[in-house]
CSV table of C-alpha atoms in Angstrom, one decimal:
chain,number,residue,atom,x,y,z
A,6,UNK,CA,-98.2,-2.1,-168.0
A,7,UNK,CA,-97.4,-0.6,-165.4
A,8,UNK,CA,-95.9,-3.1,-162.5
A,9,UNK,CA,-97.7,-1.6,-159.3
A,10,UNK,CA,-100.8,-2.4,-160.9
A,11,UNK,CA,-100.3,-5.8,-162.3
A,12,UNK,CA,-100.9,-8.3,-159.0
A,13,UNK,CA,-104.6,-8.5,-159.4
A,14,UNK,CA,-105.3,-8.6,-163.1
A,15,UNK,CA,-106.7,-11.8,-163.3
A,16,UNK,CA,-110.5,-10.5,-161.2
A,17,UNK,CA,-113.2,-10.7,-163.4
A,18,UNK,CA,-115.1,-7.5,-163.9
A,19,UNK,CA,-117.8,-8.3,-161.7
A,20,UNK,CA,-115.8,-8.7,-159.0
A,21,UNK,CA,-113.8,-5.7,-159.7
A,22,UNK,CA,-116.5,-3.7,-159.4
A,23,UNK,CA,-118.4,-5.5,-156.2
A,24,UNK,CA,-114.8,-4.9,-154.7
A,25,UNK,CA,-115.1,-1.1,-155.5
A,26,UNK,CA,-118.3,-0.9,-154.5
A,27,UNK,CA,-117.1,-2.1,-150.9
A,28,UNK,CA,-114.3,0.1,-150.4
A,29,UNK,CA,-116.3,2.7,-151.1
A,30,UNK,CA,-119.0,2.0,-148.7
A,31,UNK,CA,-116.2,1.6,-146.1
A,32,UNK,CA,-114.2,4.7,-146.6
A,33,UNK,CA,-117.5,6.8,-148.0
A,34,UNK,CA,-115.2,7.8,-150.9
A,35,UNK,CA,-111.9,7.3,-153.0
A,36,UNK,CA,-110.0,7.9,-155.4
A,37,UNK,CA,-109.2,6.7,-158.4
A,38,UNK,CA,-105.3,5.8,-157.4
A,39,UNK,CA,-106.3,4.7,-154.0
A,40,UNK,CA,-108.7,2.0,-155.7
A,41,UNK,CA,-106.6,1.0,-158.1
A,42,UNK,CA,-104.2,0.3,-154.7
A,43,UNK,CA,-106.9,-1.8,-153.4
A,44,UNK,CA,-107.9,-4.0,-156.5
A,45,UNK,CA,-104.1,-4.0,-158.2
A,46,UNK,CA,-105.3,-3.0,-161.5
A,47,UNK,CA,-104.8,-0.2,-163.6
A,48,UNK,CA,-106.2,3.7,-163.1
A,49,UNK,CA,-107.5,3.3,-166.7
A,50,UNK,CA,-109.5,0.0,-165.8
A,51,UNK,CA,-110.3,1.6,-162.3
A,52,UNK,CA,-112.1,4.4,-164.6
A,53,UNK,CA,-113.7,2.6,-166.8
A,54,UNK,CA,-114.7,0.5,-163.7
A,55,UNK,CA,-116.5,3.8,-162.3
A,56,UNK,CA,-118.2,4.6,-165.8
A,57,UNK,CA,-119.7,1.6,-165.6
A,58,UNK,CA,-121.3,1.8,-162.5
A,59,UNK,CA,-122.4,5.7,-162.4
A,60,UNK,CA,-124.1,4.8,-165.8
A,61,UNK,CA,-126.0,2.2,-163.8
A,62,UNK,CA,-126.6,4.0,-160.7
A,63,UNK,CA,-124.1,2.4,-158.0
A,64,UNK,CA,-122.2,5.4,-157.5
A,65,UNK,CA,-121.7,9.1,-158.1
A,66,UNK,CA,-118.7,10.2,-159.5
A,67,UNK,CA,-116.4,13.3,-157.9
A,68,UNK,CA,-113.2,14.8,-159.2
A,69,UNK,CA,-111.0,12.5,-159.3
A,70,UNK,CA,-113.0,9.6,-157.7
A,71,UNK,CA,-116.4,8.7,-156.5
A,72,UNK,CA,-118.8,7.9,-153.6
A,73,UNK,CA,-121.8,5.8,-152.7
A,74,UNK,CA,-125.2,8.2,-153.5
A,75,UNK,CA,-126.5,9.4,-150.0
A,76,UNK,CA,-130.2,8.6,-150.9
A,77,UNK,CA,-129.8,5.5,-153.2
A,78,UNK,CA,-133.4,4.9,-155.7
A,79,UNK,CA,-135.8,3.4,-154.2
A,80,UNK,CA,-136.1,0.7,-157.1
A,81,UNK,CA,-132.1,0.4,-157.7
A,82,UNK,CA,-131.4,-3.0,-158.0
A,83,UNK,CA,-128.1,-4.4,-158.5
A,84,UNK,CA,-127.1,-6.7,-161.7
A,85,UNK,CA,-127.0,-10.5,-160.4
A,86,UNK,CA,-123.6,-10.5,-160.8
A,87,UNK,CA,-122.3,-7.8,-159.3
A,88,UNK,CA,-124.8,-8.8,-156.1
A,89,UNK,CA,-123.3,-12.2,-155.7
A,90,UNK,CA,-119.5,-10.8,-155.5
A,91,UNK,CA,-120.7,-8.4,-153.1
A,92,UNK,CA,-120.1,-9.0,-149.4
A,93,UNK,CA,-118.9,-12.5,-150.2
A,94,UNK,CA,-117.1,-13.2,-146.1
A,95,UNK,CA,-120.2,-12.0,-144.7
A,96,UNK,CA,-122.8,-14.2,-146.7
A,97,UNK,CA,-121.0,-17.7,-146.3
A,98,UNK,CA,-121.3,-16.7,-142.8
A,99,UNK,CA,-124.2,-16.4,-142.4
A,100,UNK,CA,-125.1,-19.3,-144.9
A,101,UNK,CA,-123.0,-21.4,-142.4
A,102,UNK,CA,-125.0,-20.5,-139.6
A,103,UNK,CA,-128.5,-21.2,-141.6
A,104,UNK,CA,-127.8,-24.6,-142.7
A,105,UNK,CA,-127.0,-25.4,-138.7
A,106,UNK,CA,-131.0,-24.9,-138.6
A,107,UNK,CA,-132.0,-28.0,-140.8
A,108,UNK,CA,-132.6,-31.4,-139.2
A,109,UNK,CA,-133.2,-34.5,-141.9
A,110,UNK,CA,-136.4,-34.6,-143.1
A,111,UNK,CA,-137.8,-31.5,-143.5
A,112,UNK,CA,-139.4,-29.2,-146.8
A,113,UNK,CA,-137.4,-26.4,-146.9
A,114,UNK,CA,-138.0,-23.5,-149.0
A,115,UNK,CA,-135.0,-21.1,-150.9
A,116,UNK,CA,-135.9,-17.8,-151.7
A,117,UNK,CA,-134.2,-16.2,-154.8
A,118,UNK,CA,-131.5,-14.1,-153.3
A,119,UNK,CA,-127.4,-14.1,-153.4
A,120,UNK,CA,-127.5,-15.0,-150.0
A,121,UNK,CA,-130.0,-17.7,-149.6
A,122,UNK,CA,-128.1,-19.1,-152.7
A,123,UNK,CA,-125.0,-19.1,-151.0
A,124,UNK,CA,-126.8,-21.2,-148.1
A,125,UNK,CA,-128.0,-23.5,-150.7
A,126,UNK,CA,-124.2,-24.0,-151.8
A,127,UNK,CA,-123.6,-24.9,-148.6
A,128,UNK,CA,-126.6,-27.2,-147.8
A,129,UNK,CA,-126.4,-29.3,-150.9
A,130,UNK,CA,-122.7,-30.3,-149.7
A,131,UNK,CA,-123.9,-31.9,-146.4
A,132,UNK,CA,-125.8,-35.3,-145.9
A,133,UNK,CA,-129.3,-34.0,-145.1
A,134,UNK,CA,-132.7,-35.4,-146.6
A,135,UNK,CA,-134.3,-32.5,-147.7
A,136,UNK,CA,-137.5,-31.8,-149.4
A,137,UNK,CA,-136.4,-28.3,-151.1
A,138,UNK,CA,-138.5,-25.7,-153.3
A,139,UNK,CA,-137.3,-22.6,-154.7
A,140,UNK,CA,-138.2,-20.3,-157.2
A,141,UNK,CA,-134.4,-19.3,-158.5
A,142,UNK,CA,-133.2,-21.5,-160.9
A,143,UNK,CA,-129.2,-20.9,-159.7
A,144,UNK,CA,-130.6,-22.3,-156.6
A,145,UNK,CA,-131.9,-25.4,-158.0
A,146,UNK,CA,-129.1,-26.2,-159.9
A,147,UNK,CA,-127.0,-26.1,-156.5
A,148,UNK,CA,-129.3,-28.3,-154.9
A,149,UNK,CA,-129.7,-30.7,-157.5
A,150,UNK,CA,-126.1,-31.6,-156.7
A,151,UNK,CA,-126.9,-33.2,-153.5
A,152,UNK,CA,-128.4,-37.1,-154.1
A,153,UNK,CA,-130.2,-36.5,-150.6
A,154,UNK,CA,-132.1,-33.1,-151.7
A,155,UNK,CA,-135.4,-33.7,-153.6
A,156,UNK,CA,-135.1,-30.2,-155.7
A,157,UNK,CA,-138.9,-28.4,-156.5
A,158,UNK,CA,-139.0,-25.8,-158.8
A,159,UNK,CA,-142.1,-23.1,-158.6
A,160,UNK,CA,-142.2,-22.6,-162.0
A,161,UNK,CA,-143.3,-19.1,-164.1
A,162,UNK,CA,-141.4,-16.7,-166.1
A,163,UNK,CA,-137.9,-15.8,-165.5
A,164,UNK,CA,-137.2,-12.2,-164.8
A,165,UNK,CA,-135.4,-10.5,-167.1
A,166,UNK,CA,-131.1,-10.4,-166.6
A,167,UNK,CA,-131.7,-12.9,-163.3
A,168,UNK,CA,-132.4,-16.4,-162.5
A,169,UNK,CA,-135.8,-15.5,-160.2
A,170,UNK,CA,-138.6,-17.3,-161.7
A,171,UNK,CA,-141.9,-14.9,-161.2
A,172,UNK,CA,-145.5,-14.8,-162.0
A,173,UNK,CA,-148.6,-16.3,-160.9
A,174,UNK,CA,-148.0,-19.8,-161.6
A,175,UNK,CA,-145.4,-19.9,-159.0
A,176,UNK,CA,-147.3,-17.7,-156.7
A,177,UNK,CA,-150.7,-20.3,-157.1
A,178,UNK,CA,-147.8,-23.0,-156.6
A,179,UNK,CA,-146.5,-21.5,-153.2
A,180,UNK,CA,-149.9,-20.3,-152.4
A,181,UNK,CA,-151.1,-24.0,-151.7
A,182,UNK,CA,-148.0,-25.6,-149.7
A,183,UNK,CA,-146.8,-25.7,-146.1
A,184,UNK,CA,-143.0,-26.0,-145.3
A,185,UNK,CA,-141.0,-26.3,-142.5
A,186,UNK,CA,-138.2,-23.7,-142.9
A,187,UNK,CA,-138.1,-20.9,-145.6
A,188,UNK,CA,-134.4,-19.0,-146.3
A,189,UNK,CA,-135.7,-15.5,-147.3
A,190,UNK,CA,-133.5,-12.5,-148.8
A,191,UNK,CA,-134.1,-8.8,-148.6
A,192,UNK,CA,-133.3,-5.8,-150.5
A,193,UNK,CA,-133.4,-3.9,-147.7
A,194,UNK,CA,-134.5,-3.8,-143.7
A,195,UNK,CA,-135.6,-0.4,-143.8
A,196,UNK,CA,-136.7,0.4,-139.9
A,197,UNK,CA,-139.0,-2.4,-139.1
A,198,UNK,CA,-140.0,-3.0,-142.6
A,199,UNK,CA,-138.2,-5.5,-145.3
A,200,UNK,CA,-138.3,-4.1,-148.1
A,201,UNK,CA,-138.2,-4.9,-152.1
A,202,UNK,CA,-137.0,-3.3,-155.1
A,203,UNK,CA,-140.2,-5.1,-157.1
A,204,UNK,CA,-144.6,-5.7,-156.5
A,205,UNK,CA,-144.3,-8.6,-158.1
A,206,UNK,CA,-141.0,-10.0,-156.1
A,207,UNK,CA,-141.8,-8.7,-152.8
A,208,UNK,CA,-145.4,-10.4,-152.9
A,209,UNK,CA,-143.7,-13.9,-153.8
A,210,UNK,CA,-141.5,-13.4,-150.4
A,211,UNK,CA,-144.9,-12.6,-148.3
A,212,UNK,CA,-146.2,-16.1,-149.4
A,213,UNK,CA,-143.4,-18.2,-149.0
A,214,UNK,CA,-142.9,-16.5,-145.2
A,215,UNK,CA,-147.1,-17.4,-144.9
A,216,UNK,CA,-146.0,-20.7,-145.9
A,217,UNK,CA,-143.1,-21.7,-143.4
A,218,UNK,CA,-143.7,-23.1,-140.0
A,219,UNK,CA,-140.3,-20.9,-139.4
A,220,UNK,CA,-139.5,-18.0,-141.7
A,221,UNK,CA,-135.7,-17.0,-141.4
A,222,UNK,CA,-134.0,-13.3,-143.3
A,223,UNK,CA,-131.0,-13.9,-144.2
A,224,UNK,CA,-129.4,-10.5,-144.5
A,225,UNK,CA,-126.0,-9.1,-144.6
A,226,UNK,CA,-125.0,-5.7,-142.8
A,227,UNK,CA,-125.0,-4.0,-145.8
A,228,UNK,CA,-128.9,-4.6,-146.2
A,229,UNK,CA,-130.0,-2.6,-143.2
A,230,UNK,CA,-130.9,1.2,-143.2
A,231,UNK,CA,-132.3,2.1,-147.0
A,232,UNK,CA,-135.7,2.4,-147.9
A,233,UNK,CA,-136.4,0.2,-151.2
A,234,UNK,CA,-139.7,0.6,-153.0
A,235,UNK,CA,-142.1,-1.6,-151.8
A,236,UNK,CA,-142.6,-3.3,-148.4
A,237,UNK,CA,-142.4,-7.3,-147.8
A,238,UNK,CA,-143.8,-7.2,-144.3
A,239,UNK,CA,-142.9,-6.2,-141.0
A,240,UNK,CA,-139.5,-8.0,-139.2
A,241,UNK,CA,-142.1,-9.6,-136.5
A,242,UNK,CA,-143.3,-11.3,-139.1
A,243,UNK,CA,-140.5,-13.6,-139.6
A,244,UNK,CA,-138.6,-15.5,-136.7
A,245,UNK,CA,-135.3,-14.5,-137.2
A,246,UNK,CA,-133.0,-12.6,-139.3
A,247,UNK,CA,-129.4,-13.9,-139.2
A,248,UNK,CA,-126.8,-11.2,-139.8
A,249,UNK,CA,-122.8,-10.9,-139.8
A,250,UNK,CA,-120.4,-9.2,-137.6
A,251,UNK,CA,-120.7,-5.3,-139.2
A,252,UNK,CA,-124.1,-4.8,-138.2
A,253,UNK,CA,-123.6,-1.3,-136.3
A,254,UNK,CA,-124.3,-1.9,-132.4
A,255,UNK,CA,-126.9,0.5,-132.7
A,256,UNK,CA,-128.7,-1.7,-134.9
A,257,UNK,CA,-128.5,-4.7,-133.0
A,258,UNK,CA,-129.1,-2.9,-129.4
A,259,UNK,CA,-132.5,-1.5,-131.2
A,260,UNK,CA,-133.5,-4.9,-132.3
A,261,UNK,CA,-132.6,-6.8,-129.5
A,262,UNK,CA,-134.6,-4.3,-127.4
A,263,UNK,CA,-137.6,-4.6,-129.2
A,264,UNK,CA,-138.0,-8.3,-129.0
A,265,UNK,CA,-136.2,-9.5,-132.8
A,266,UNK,CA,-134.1,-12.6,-133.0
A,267,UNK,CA,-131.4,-10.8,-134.3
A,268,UNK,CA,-128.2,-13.3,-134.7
A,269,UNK,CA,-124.9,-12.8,-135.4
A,270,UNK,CA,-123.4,-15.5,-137.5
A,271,UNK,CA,-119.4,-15.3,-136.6
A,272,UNK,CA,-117.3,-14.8,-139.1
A,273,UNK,CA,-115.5,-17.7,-140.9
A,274,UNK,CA,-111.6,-18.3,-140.2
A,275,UNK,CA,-109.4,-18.1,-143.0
């Protein structure tokens, strides 16, 4: 093998590709040497890399290369594990910030999202009595880690190639509860509008936020500007989205204009 390529060959292919799929949202496009640069593996695994993802729908592929589609499908959704190596820095920011708004004793409820689960991760690690409910088994499993969390699955079916558990008994289950705080994730913050990829996922969000005292979005920077499917509800629905540090200033000057508790959770040293 080639030695220039050899530094990073231990990255599983997940994160591989969650790795290409940033660098190409940062430069717009690359190519196929200048990403295998970036990830230290090989051109050869750096294209079979790409064939996986055009095949799927991440990208487009040029000569030579490949960029992010300009109008991505409306019901594109990434695989689970791809989304959870995506954006990695930014979402343990934010899930940093997020557990700072617990206080002992509350019901707390963890929506099914690679960002809510990452604020799960780091909840379960501190000493706080918590009531939690979720409807993501990943989440649960986190949560049952913690001796002071008392762990509440919704129960249903589990969506196919996820952990989300769906269907009407977890939406009659949420239906009649009241919480204090619910973590909810996005596909996308499309204008004013979260949006959802899924009917069926985006109506489970709008009753857990009708069931929280205080609904919070936690979104990454990456989540704001595409139109996905099917709307949740509107951002004044909620009472705060907590971002990272990349949302554009345009963005945030918008939001902050109109009245949204947009926060910027700072990004995490080392």
């Amino acid at each position: 093998m080639d030695r220039t390529y050899s530094s990073r060959v231990d990255i599983l292919p997940a994160q591989r590709r969650a790795m290409i799929l940033e660098c190409l949202r940062t430069r717009t496009a690359a190519s196929i040497q200048d990403l295998a640069m970036v990830l230290g593996a090989s051109p050869s695994t750096v294209r079979r890399d790409l064939d996986y993802l055009t095949e799927r729908g991440y990208i487009e592929r040029t000569h030579g290369g490949a960029v992010i589609p300009s109008a991505p499908m409306t019901r594109f959704e990434p695989e689970a594990s791809i989304a959870a190596e995506t954006s990695r820095p930014q979402k343990a920011a934010i899930a940093t910030l997020a557990a700072k708004r617990l206080s002992h004793g509350q019901c707390v409820l963890f929506d099914a999202s690679s960002t809510v689960r990452e604020a799960a991760r780091v909840i379960s690690s501190l000493d706080l009595q918590l009531t939690a409910v979720t409807n993501d088994i990943a989440c649960a499993l986190l949560l049952s880690n913690s001796s002071t969390i008392h762990t509440i699955v919704t129960g249903g079916a589990v969506r196919p190639g996820s952990t989300t558990l769906v269907g009407q008994p977890g939406q009659d289950f949420l239906s009649g509860i009241h919480v204090d705080v619910a973590f909810i994730g996005v596909h996308t913050v499309s204008g004013h509008k979260f949006t959802e990829t899924s009917l069926e996922v985006a109506n489970t969000k709008k009753l857990m936020i009708s069931a929280a005292r205080k609904a919070i979005v936690l979104a990454d920077s990456s989540k704001f500007g595409d139109h996905s499917f099917c709307e949740i509800c509107s951002i004044d629905a909620v009472d705060e989205i907590i971002t990272d540090e990349q949302i554009s200033a345009k963005i945030r000057s918008e939001y902050e204009s109109s009245g949204v508790k947009l926060t910027i959770a700072p990004a995490i040293e080392g």
